[in-house]
Tab-separated table of C-alpha atoms in Angstrom:
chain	number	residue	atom	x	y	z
J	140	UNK	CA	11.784	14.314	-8.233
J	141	UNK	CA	12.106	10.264	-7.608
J	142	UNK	CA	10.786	8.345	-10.604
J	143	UNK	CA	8.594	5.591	-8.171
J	144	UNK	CA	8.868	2.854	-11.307
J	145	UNK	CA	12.524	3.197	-11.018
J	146	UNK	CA	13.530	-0.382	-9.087
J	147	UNK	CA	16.787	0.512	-8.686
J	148	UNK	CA	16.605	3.464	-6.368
J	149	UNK	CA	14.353	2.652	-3.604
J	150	UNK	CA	13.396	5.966	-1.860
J	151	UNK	CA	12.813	6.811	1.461
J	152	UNK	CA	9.517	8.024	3.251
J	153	UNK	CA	10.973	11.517	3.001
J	154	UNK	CA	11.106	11.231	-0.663
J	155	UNK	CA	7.711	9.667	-1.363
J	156	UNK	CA	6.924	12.651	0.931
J	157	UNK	CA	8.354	14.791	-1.138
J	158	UNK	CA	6.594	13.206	-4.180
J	159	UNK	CA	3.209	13.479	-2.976
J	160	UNK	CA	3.533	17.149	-1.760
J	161	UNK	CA	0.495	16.781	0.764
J	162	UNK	CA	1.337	16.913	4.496
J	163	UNK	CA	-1.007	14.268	5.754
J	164	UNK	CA	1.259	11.950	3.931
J	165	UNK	CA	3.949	12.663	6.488
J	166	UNK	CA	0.973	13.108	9.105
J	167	UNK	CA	-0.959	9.559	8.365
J	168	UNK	CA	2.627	7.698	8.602
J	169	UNK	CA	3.719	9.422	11.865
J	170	UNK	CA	0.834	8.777	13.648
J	171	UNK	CA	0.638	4.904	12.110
J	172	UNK	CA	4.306	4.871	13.374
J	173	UNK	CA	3.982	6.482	16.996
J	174	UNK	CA	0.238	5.008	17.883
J	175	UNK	CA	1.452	1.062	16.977
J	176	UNK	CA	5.681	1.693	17.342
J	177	UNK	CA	6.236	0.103	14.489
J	178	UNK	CA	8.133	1.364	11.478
J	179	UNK	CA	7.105	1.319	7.941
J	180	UNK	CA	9.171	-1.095	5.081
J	181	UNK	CA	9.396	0.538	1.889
J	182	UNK	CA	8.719	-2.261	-1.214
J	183	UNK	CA	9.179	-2.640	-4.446
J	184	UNK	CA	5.310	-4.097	-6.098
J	185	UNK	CA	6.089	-5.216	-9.714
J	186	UNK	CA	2.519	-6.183	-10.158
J	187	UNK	CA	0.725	-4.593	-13.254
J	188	UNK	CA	-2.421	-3.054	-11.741
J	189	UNK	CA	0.230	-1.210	-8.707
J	190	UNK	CA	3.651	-1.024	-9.961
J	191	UNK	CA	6.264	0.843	-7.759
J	192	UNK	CA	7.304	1.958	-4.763
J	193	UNK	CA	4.800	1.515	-1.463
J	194	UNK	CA	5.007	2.013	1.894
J	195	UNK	CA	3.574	-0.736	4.129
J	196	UNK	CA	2.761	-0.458	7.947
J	197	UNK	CA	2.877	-4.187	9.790
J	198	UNK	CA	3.251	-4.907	13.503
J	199	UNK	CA	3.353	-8.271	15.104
J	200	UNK	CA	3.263	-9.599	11.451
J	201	UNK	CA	0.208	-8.236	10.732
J	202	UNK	CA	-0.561	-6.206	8.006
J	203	UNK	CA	-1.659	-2.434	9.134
J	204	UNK	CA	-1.900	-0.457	5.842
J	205	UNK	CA	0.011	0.148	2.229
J	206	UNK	CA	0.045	3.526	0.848
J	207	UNK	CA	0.501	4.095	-2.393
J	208	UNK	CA	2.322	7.503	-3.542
J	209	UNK	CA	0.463	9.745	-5.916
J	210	UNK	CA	1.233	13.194	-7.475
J	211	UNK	CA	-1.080	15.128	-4.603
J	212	UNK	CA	-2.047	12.749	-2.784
J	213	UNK	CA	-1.793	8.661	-1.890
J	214	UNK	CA	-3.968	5.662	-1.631
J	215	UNK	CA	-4.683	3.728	1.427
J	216	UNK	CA	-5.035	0.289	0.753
J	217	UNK	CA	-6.612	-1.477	4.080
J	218	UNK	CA	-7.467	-5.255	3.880
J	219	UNK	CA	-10.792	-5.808	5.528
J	220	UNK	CA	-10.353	-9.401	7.008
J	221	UNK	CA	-13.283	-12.248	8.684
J	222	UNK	CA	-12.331	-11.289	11.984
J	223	UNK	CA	-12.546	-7.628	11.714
J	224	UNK	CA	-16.211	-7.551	9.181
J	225	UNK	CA	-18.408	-7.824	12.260
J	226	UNK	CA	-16.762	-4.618	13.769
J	227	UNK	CA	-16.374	-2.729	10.296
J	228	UNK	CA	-19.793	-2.994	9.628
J	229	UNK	CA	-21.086	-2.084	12.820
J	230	UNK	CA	-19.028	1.489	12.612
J	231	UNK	CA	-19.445	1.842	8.971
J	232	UNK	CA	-23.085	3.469	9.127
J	233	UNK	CA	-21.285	6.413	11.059
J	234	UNK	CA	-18.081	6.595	8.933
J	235	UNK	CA	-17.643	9.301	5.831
J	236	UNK	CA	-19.863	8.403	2.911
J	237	UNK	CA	-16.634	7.604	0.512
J	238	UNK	CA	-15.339	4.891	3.080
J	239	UNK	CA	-18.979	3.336	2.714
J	240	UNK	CA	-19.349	3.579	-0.552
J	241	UNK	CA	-15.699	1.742	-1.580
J	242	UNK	CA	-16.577	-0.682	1.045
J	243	UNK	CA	-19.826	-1.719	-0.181
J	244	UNK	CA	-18.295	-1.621	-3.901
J	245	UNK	CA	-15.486	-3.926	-3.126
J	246	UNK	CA	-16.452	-6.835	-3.817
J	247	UNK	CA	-15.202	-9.981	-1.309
J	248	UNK	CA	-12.988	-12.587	-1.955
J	249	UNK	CA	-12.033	-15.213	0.389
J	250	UNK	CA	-13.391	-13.334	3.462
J	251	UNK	CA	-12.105	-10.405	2.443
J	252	UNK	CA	-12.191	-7.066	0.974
J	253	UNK	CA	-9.437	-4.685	-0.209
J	254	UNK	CA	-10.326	-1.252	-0.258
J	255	UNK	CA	-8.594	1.349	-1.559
J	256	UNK	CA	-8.975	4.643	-0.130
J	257	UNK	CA	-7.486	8.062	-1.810
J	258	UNK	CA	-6.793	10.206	0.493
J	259	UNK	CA	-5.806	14.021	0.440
J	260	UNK	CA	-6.682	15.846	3.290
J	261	UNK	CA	-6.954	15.115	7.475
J	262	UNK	CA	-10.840	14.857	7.874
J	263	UNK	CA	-13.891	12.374	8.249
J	264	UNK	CA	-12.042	9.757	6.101
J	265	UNK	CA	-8.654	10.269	7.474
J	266	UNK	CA	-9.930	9.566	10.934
J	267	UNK	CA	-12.147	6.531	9.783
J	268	UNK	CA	-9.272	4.757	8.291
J	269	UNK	CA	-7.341	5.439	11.646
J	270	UNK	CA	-10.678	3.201	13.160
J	271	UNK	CA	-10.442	0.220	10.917
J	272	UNK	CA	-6.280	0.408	11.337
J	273	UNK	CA	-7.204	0.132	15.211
J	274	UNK	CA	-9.674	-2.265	14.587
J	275	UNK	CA	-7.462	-4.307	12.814
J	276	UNK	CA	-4.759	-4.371	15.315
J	277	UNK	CA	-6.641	-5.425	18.013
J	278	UNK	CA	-8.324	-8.524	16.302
């Protein structure tokens, strides 16, 4: 098993796999991969509220996504930005309850909101964050 505070052994996607033991790890990142062809870069956050190993999805220079590896499952975090808010909030109404929720909790700063999403399985949630992702990309 990889120890993800360990900054001196930075592990691939197939070992944070491995780590979270939840196919729609391996599912969300193949599909952020094949939809946008882009691949993901694998940093080191030595932060104190998120320390260790992510996985971050950008194309054209613009951040997609950064998961964040837990024991189970992994956290989505998905930057809400000015341009994208008007779209957001016109879907959000029809999006899963939790995505609502942690988007009307987090609070905005600069324009902006950071959510972060856990997310274990490939339902309602799963296929909302693949909206805003799109949404995103296409602002």
């Amino acid at each position: 098993m990889i120890d993800l505070q360990d900054r001196n052994h930075c592990p691939t996607v197939e070992e944070i796999g491995e780590y979270v033991r939840n196919p729609v790890f391996t599912q969300f990142c193949s599909e952020i991969r094949s939809t946008y062809k882009c691949t993901e870069k694998i940093e080191y956050s030595g932060c104190s509220w998120e320390k260790g190993w992510n996985v971050k999805f950008k194309k054209a220079g613009k951040s997609l996504c950064t998961l964040y590896p837990r024991e189970g499952y992994f956290t989505v975090l998905f930057v809400a930005g000015k341009k994208e808010k008007p779209m957001i909030e016109e879907i959000l109404p029809d999006c899963a309850e939790e995505l609502q929720t942690v988007y009307h909790q987090t609070q905005e700063g600069n324009g902006q909101r950071w959510l972060m999403i856990d997310l274990e399985d490939k339902g309602r949630l799963y296929d909302d964050l693949l909206k805003l992702i799109r949404i995103r990309r296409n602002s």
